[in-house]
Coordinates of C-alpha atoms in Angstrom, one line a residue:
M1 CA 132.5 98.4 30.5
S2 CA 129.7 96.0 29.4
S3 CA 129.3 92.8 31.3
P4 CA 129.0 89.5 29.4
A5 CA 125.3 89.5 30.2
T6 CA 124.7 92.8 28.4
R7 CA 126.8 92.4 25.3
Q8 CA 124.9 91.7 22.1
P9 CA 125.7 91.1 18.4
S10 CA 125.3 94.2 16.3
L11 CA 123.9 94.3 12.7
T12 CA 124.7 98.0 12.3
E13 CA 128.4 97.5 11.5
G14 CA 130.6 95.7 9.0
P15 CA 130.1 95.0 5.3
I16 CA 126.5 94.8 4.3
A17 CA 126.6 91.8 2.0
R18 CA 128.8 89.6 4.2
T19 CA 126.9 90.5 7.4
L20 CA 123.5 89.8 5.7
L21 CA 124.8 86.5 4.3
L22 CA 126.2 85.3 7.7
F23 CA 123.0 86.3 9.4
A24 CA 120.7 84.8 6.8
L25 CA 122.4 81.5 6.5
P26 CA 121.4 80.2 9.9
I27 CA 117.8 81.4 9.3
M28 CA 117.8 79.6 6.0
G29 CA 119.2 76.6 7.7
S30 CA 116.4 76.7 10.3
T31 CA 113.9 76.9 7.5
V32 CA 115.5 74.0 5.6
L33 CA 115.3 71.9 8.8
Q34 CA 111.7 72.7 9.3
S35 CA 110.9 71.8 5.7
L36 CA 113.1 68.7 5.8
N37 CA 111.1 67.6 8.9
A38 CA 107.8 68.1 7.1
S39 CA 109.1 66.4 4.0
V40 CA 110.4 63.3 5.8
N41 CA 107.1 63.0 7.6
A42 CA 105.3 63.3 4.2
M43 CA 107.5 60.6 2.8
W44 CA 106.7 58.2 5.6
I45 CA 103.0 59.0 5.2
G46 CA 102.8 58.9 1.4
H47 CA 104.7 55.7 0.9
F48 CA 103.4 53.7 3.9
L49 CA 99.9 55.0 4.6
G50 CA 98.9 55.9 1.1
E51 CA 97.8 58.9 -1.0
S52 CA 94.6 59.5 1.0
A53 CA 96.8 59.9 4.1
L54 CA 99.1 62.3 2.3
S55 CA 96.1 64.3 1.0
A56 CA 94.9 64.4 4.6
V57 CA 98.2 65.8 5.9
S58 CA 98.4 68.3 3.1
N59 CA 94.9 69.7 4.0
A60 CA 95.7 69.7 7.7
S61 CA 99.0 71.4 7.2
L62 CA 97.3 74.4 5.6
I63 CA 95.1 74.8 8.7
V64 CA 98.2 74.6 10.9
F65 CA 99.9 77.2 8.9
L66 CA 96.9 79.5 9.1
L67 CA 96.7 79.1 12.9
L68 CA 100.5 79.7 13.2
T69 CA 100.0 83.0 11.4
A70 CA 97.5 84.0 14.0
V71 CA 100.4 84.8 16.3
F72 CA 103.1 85.4 13.6
G73 CA 102.4 89.2 13.5
V74 CA 102.9 89.6 17.3
S75 CA 106.2 87.8 17.2
M76 CA 107.3 89.7 14.1
A77 CA 106.4 93.0 15.7
S78 CA 108.4 92.0 18.8
T79 CA 111.4 91.2 16.6
I80 CA 111.3 94.6 15.0
L81 CA 110.8 96.4 18.3
V82 CA 113.7 94.5 19.9
G83 CA 115.9 95.3 16.9
Q84 CA 115.1 99.0 16.9
S85 CA 115.6 99.2 20.6
L86 CA 119.0 97.5 20.4
G87 CA 120.0 99.6 17.4
A88 CA 119.2 102.7 19.6
R89 CA 121.2 101.1 22.5
N90 CA 118.1 101.0 24.7
M91 CA 118.3 97.7 26.6
V92 CA 115.5 98.5 29.1
E93 CA 113.1 99.1 26.2
A94 CA 114.1 95.8 24.6
K95 CA 113.4 93.9 27.8
R96 CA 110.0 95.6 28.1
V97 CA 109.2 94.4 24.6
V98 CA 110.2 90.9 25.5
G99 CA 108.1 90.9 28.7
T100 CA 105.0 92.3 27.1
G101 CA 105.4 89.9 24.1
V102 CA 105.7 86.8 26.3
T103 CA 102.5 87.5 28.2
F104 CA 100.4 88.4 25.2
F105 CA 101.9 85.7 23.0
V106 CA 101.3 82.9 25.5
A107 CA 97.7 83.9 26.2
L108 CA 96.8 84.2 22.5
S109 CA 98.5 81.0 21.5
T110 CA 96.7 79.1 24.2
L111 CA 93.3 80.4 23.1
V112 CA 94.0 79.5 19.4
S113 CA 95.1 76.0 20.5
V114 CA 92.0 75.3 22.6
C115 CA 89.5 76.6 20.0
G116 CA 91.3 74.7 17.2
Y117 CA 91.2 71.4 19.0
F118 CA 87.5 71.5 19.5
N119 CA 86.8 72.6 15.9
T120 CA 89.1 70.3 14.0
A121 CA 86.5 68.4 12.0
W122 CA 84.6 71.5 11.2
M123 CA 87.6 73.3 9.8
L124 CA 88.6 70.3 7.7
R125 CA 85.1 70.1 6.2
Q126 CA 85.2 73.8 5.4
L127 CA 88.4 73.2 3.5
G128 CA 86.7 70.5 1.4
T129 CA 89.0 67.7 2.6
P130 CA 88.2 64.6 0.5
P131 CA 86.0 62.1 2.5
D132 CA 88.6 59.3 2.2
A133 CA 91.2 61.6 3.8
M134 CA 89.1 62.7 6.8
P135 CA 89.9 59.7 9.1
Y136 CA 93.6 60.4 8.7
A137 CA 93.3 64.2 8.9
V138 CA 91.2 64.6 12.1
P139 CA 93.5 62.7 14.6
Y140 CA 96.6 64.2 13.1
L141 CA 95.4 67.8 13.3
R142 CA 94.0 67.3 16.9
M143 CA 97.4 66.1 18.1
V144 CA 99.1 69.1 16.4
F145 CA 96.7 71.4 18.3
V146 CA 97.9 70.0 21.6
A147 CA 101.5 70.8 20.5
M148 CA 100.7 74.4 19.4
P149 CA 101.4 76.3 22.6
S150 CA 105.0 74.8 22.6
M151 CA 105.3 75.5 18.9
Y152 CA 104.1 79.1 19.3
F153 CA 106.3 80.0 22.2
Y154 CA 109.3 78.3 20.6
N155 CA 108.8 80.3 17.5
F156 CA 108.4 83.5 19.5
L157 CA 111.7 83.0 21.2
M158 CA 113.5 82.2 18.0
M159 CA 112.2 85.4 16.3
T160 CA 113.1 87.5 19.3
L161 CA 116.6 86.2 19.3
R162 CA 116.9 87.1 15.6
G163 CA 115.7 90.6 16.3
A164 CA 118.6 90.7 18.8
G165 CA 121.0 89.7 16.0
D166 CA 121.4 86.1 17.0
A167 CA 120.4 83.6 14.3
R168 CA 122.8 80.8 15.3
T169 CA 121.2 79.8 18.6
P170 CA 117.7 79.3 17.0
F171 CA 119.4 77.2 14.3
M172 CA 121.1 74.9 16.8
F173 CA 117.9 74.2 18.7
M174 CA 115.9 73.9 15.6
G175 CA 118.3 71.1 14.6
M176 CA 117.7 69.4 17.9
S177 CA 113.9 69.5 17.5
V178 CA 114.0 68.3 13.9
L179 CA 116.3 65.4 14.6
L180 CA 114.1 64.3 17.5
D181 CA 111.0 64.6 15.4
I182 CA 112.4 62.6 12.5
A183 CA 113.5 59.9 14.9
L184 CA 110.2 59.7 16.8
N185 CA 107.9 59.8 13.7
P186 CA 108.2 56.2 12.6
L187 CA 108.1 55.0 16.2
F188 CA 104.8 56.6 17.0
M189 CA 103.3 56.2 13.6
F190 CA 103.9 52.5 13.2
G191 CA 104.6 51.4 16.8
W192 CA 107.4 49.3 18.2
G193 CA 107.4 47.1 21.3
P194 CA 105.1 48.6 24.0
V195 CA 104.6 51.8 21.8
P196 CA 101.2 51.4 20.0
A197 CA 100.8 52.3 16.3
M198 CA 99.1 55.7 16.2
G199 CA 99.0 56.3 12.4
T200 CA 98.9 60.0 11.4
A201 CA 98.3 61.0 15.0
G202 CA 101.7 59.6 15.8
S203 CA 103.3 62.2 13.5
G204 CA 101.5 64.9 15.5
F205 CA 102.6 63.3 18.8
A206 CA 106.2 63.3 17.7
T207 CA 105.9 67.0 17.0
L208 CA 104.5 67.6 20.5
I209 CA 107.4 65.8 22.1
S210 CA 110.2 67.3 20.0
Q211 CA 108.9 70.9 20.2
S212 CA 108.4 70.7 24.0
V213 CA 111.9 69.3 24.6
A214 CA 113.5 71.9 22.4
L215 CA 111.6 74.7 24.1
V216 CA 112.7 73.7 27.6
A217 CA 116.3 73.2 26.5
L218 CA 116.4 76.6 24.8
L219 CA 115.0 78.4 27.8
A220 CA 117.5 76.6 30.1
T221 CA 120.4 77.5 27.8
L222 CA 119.4 81.2 27.6
Y223 CA 119.3 81.5 31.4
R224 CA 122.5 79.5 31.9
R225 CA 124.3 81.7 29.5
K226 CA 122.9 84.8 31.1
H227 CA 121.5 86.1 27.8
F228 CA 121.2 89.9 27.8
L229 CA 117.4 89.7 27.1
R230 CA 116.5 87.2 29.9
L231 CA 114.3 88.5 32.6
T232 CA 115.4 88.0 36.2
G233 CA 114.5 89.4 39.6
D234 CA 112.8 92.8 39.4
E235 CA 112.8 92.6 35.6
L236 CA 110.0 90.0 35.9
A237 CA 107.8 93.0 36.4
Y238 CA 108.2 93.6 32.7
L239 CA 105.8 90.6 32.2
K240 CA 103.1 93.0 33.0
P241 CA 102.1 94.4 29.6
D242 CA 103.3 97.9 28.8
P243 CA 100.3 99.7 27.3
A244 CA 102.3 101.5 24.5
I245 CA 104.2 98.3 23.6
L246 CA 101.1 96.3 23.7
R247 CA 99.3 98.7 21.3
A248 CA 102.3 98.4 18.9
L249 CA 102.3 94.6 19.1
I250 CA 98.5 94.6 18.3
F251 CA 98.1 97.4 15.8
K252 CA 101.4 96.7 14.0
G253 CA 101.5 93.0 14.6
L254 CA 97.9 92.4 13.4
P255 CA 98.5 93.6 9.8
M256 CA 101.7 91.6 9.6
G257 CA 99.8 88.5 10.9
L258 CA 97.0 89.3 8.4
Q259 CA 99.6 89.3 5.6
M260 CA 100.4 85.6 6.4
I261 CA 96.7 84.9 6.8
V262 CA 96.0 86.4 3.4
I263 CA 98.7 84.1 1.9
S264 CA 97.6 81.0 3.8
S265 CA 93.8 81.5 3.3
S266 CA 94.4 82.0 -0.4
A267 CA 96.4 78.8 -0.4
M268 CA 93.4 77.1 1.4
L269 CA 91.0 78.4 -1.3
M270 CA 93.4 77.1 -4.0
M271 CA 93.5 73.7 -2.2
R272 CA 89.7 73.7 -2.2
L273 CA 89.7 74.2 -5.9
V274 CA 92.3 71.5 -6.3
N275 CA 90.3 69.1 -4.1
G276 CA 87.5 69.4 -6.6
Y277 CA 89.6 67.4 -9.1
G278 CA 90.0 64.4 -6.8
S279 CA 92.6 62.8 -4.6
Q280 CA 95.1 62.2 -7.4
T281 CA 95.3 65.9 -8.2
T282 CA 95.3 66.8 -4.5
A283 CA 98.2 64.3 -3.9
A284 CA 100.1 65.8 -6.9
Y285 CA 99.6 69.3 -5.6
G286 CA 100.6 68.2 -2.1
A287 CA 103.9 66.7 -3.4
A288 CA 104.6 69.8 -5.5
T289 CA 104.0 72.1 -2.6
Q290 CA 106.6 70.2 -0.6
L291 CA 109.2 71.2 -3.3
W292 CA 107.7 74.8 -3.5
T293 CA 108.4 75.1 0.2
Y294 CA 112.1 74.6 -0.5
V295 CA 112.0 77.1 -3.4
Q296 CA 110.5 79.8 -1.1
M297 CA 113.0 79.2 1.7
P298 CA 115.7 81.5 0.5
A299 CA 113.3 84.4 0.0
M300 CA 111.6 83.9 3.4
A301 CA 115.0 83.5 5.2
I302 CA 116.4 86.6 3.5
G303 CA 113.2 88.5 4.1
A304 CA 113.4 87.7 7.8
A305 CA 117.2 88.6 7.9
V306 CA 116.8 91.9 6.1
S307 CA 113.9 92.8 8.5
S308 CA 115.9 92.2 11.6
M309 CA 119.0 93.8 10.1
A310 CA 117.1 96.8 8.8
A311 CA 115.3 97.3 12.2
Q312 CA 118.6 97.7 14.0
N313 CA 119.9 100.1 11.4
I314 CA 116.7 102.1 11.5
G315 CA 117.0 102.3 15.3
A316 CA 120.5 103.6 14.8
R317 CA 119.3 106.0 12.0
L318 CA 121.6 104.5 9.4
W319 CA 119.4 104.9 6.3
D320 CA 122.1 104.4 3.7
R321 CA 122.7 100.9 5.2
V322 CA 119.0 100.2 5.1
H323 CA 118.9 100.7 1.3
R324 CA 122.0 98.7 0.8
I325 CA 120.5 95.9 2.8
A326 CA 117.5 95.8 0.5
R327 CA 119.7 95.6 -2.6
A328 CA 121.8 92.9 -1.2
G329 CA 118.7 90.9 -0.2
V330 CA 117.3 91.0 -3.7
A331 CA 120.6 89.9 -5.2
Y332 CA 120.8 86.9 -2.8
N333 CA 117.1 86.0 -3.6
F334 CA 118.1 85.7 -7.3
L335 CA 121.2 83.7 -6.5
F336 CA 119.7 81.1 -4.1
G337 CA 116.1 81.0 -5.3
G338 CA 117.2 80.8 -8.9
T339 CA 119.5 77.9 -8.2
L340 CA 116.8 75.9 -6.5
I341 CA 114.3 76.6 -9.3
A342 CA 116.9 75.4 -11.9
L343 CA 117.5 72.2 -9.9
I344 CA 113.8 71.4 -9.8
Y345 CA 113.5 71.8 -13.5
L346 CA 116.5 69.5 -14.0
F347 CA 115.3 66.8 -11.5
N348 CA 111.6 67.3 -11.6
R349 CA 110.4 63.7 -11.6
A350 CA 113.1 62.4 -9.3
A351 CA 112.3 65.0 -6.7
L352 CA 108.6 64.3 -6.8
H353 CA 109.2 60.6 -6.6
L354 CA 110.4 61.2 -3.0
F355 CA 106.7 61.8 -2.1
L356 CA 104.8 59.9 -4.7
P357 CA 104.9 56.4 -6.2
G358 CA 106.7 56.4 -9.6
D359 CA 103.9 54.5 -11.4
G360 CA 100.9 56.6 -10.3
E361 CA 98.9 59.3 -12.1
A362 CA 99.7 61.8 -9.4
I363 CA 103.4 62.1 -10.3
A364 CA 102.7 63.0 -13.9
L365 CA 100.2 65.6 -12.8
A366 CA 102.8 67.0 -10.3
Q367 CA 105.5 67.3 -13.0
H368 CA 103.1 69.2 -15.2
L369 CA 102.0 71.7 -12.6
N370 CA 105.7 72.3 -11.6
M371 CA 106.6 73.2 -15.1
I372 CA 103.9 75.8 -15.2
A373 CA 104.3 77.4 -11.7
V374 CA 107.6 76.9 -10.0
W375 CA 109.6 79.6 -11.8
S376 CA 107.2 82.4 -10.6
F377 CA 108.4 82.0 -7.0
L378 CA 111.4 84.1 -7.9
F379 CA 109.1 87.1 -8.4
F380 CA 107.4 86.4 -5.1
G381 CA 110.8 86.3 -3.4
I382 CA 111.5 89.9 -4.4
T383 CA 108.2 90.8 -2.8
F384 CA 109.3 89.0 0.5
V385 CA 112.6 90.8 0.6
L386 CA 111.3 94.3 -0.1
F387 CA 108.5 93.9 2.4
G388 CA 111.0 92.6 4.9
V389 CA 112.7 96.0 4.7
V390 CA 109.5 98.1 4.6
R391 CA 107.9 96.5 7.6
S392 CA 111.0 97.1 9.8
T393 CA 110.0 100.8 9.9
G394 CA 106.4 100.0 11.0
A395 CA 104.8 100.4 7.5
V396 CA 102.6 97.3 7.7
W397 CA 99.4 98.2 5.9
P398 CA 100.6 98.7 2.3
P399 CA 102.2 95.2 2.2
L400 CA 98.9 93.8 3.4
I401 CA 97.0 95.6 0.7
V402 CA 99.4 94.5 -2.0
L403 CA 99.2 90.8 -0.9
T404 CA 95.4 91.0 -0.6
I405 CA 95.1 92.3 -4.2
S406 CA 97.5 89.7 -5.7
M407 CA 96.3 86.7 -3.6
W408 CA 92.6 87.3 -3.5
L409 CA 91.6 89.8 -6.2
I410 CA 93.9 88.5 -9.0
R411 CA 94.8 84.8 -8.4
P412 CA 91.4 83.2 -7.5
P413 CA 89.2 85.2 -10.0
F414 CA 91.7 84.2 -12.8
A415 CA 91.5 80.5 -11.8
F416 CA 87.6 80.6 -11.5
A417 CA 87.2 82.3 -14.8
L418 CA 89.4 79.9 -16.8
M419 CA 88.7 76.6 -15.0
P420 CA 85.8 75.8 -17.3
K421 CA 88.2 76.1 -20.3
L422 CA 91.6 75.0 -19.0
G423 CA 90.6 72.8 -16.1
A424 CA 93.2 72.5 -13.3
D425 CA 95.8 74.3 -15.5
A426 CA 93.9 77.5 -14.7
I427 CA 94.8 77.0 -11.0
W428 CA 98.5 76.4 -11.9
W429 CA 98.7 79.5 -14.2
S430 CA 97.2 81.7 -11.5
F431 CA 100.4 81.4 -9.4
P432 CA 102.7 83.2 -11.9
L433 CA 100.1 85.9 -12.4
G434 CA 99.7 86.6 -8.7
S435 CA 103.5 86.5 -8.1
L436 CA 104.2 89.0 -10.9
A437 CA 101.5 91.4 -9.8
S438 CA 102.7 91.4 -6.1
M439 CA 106.3 92.0 -7.2
L440 CA 105.4 95.0 -9.4
M441 CA 103.3 96.6 -6.7
A442 CA 106.0 95.9 -4.0
M443 CA 108.7 97.5 -6.2
A444 CA 106.5 100.6 -6.8
Y445 CA 105.8 101.1 -3.1
Y446 CA 109.4 100.7 -2.1
R447 CA 110.4 103.2 -4.7
W448 CA 107.7 105.8 -4.2
G449 CA 105.9 105.0 -1.0
G450 CA 106.2 106.7 2.3
W451 CA 107.5 103.7 4.3
Q452 CA 110.6 105.6 5.7
K453 CA 108.3 107.9 7.6
A454 CA 106.5 105.1 9.5
H455 CA 107.2 104.1 13.1
M456 CA 106.5 101.2 15.4
L457 CA 105.9 103.2 18.6
A458 CA 104.3 106.7 18.8
P459 CA 107.1 109.3 18.8
P460 CA 107.7 110.8 22.2
A461 CA 106.4 114.3 22.9
P462 CA 109.1 117.0 22.5
A463 CA 110.6 118.1 25.7
P464 CA 110.0 121.8 26.8
A465 CA 112.7 124.2 26.0
P466 CA 114.7 125.3 29.1
G467 CA 112.8 128.1 31.0
L468 CA 109.6 127.6 28.9
P469 CA 106.5 126.8 30.9
E470 CA 104.9 123.4 30.1
A471 CA 101.7 125.0 28.9
A472 CA 103.5 127.4 26.6
A473 CA 105.6 124.5 25.3
A474 CA 102.4 122.5 24.5
E475 CA 101.0 125.6 22.7
T476 CA 104.2 126.0 20.7
A477 CA 104.1 122.3 19.7
D478 CA 100.5 122.7 18.5

């Protein structure tokens, strides 16, 4: 009989649509909370510190996203490996993955944090941050770099728990960190009593405090509950990296991290193009992207859910359920993503007014670019869902190639070619074109590609047949 410390939720049983929905909703809730936190901070900054400060945070946030993706692939590979191990009912392998992931993840995130802190101004200049925004962007971004080790490790724990089939615990602690961040932001930004006004740096300091507190609370809770993936006693030896698992984390995680880097670096290039049209257009784009974040949330949450759910079913060799998971994920993307897109079209100006003054030029520009681009995120959502299933087998290079083509070889050249004629509209129209191209390529690979034959870890060598000498067995295998 299993003890309470070894029981874990299973994603390999029950009705597909209902199980996926119940698993995806807390992930979506966590994403909503993250975006709500960023949006509330943007509202404080945009309304009280001005459009230059909002432009600064928009530029800095792109760099933060890029650096977060530096370790995204490792945590995603860990999620898949944990899911496959638990689907195969191999608890020891799951704990080995956790131990190796913790060591590698902490070392890498610390390196990224230190290097980023000392190169903040250089990175902002390379992005083409407007000069009037630099005094706001530099202190904000440096403070966020201090917070990054906590942010990274917290994110790793959440994704590992999702791989184990638990999306509720990450949601609860995400709620804690967001509420704390929202409460502390105005305090540190504007000061009160003995607390000095820190401006945009105060927003970053609030993130540092909230993420660190939530991380400590989450770790304490997992050990108090005797979570089945916690490492204790002799199991702490699993913190010494396992070579096979480490190779999988690097060589499978790297392409998945590069997928996000392709997306974020393409967004940085587009931001550089937008910056060329001045602070008003940059502020408009920054406000619009706040709404775009919400539009993309269902697809990203469902993509993460289908990846974890498919990984467990692949570990259990339940391929029919894997395909049904993909179909259910696409249907939910249309339902939730389509609803949010419709709401933005209905309340376009009112939604943008949350981030921009109602009488400025920026809000009119933001309304215009929303009308052109926002509908296309429904296409990109299908790409997220299908790639969530595909990568759960270990097929990580084809999604990277597809995203590279759509994000770098289609979107920027189109914008560059038509900017002399269409101006900023060329940038806005490049989004639908890139989204459509990525969706068509993702559908083609899912239908005809060889993703089902991929694997995260190298298959074990076949055992010798009874009575057959090892040398003869090796010769037979050859």
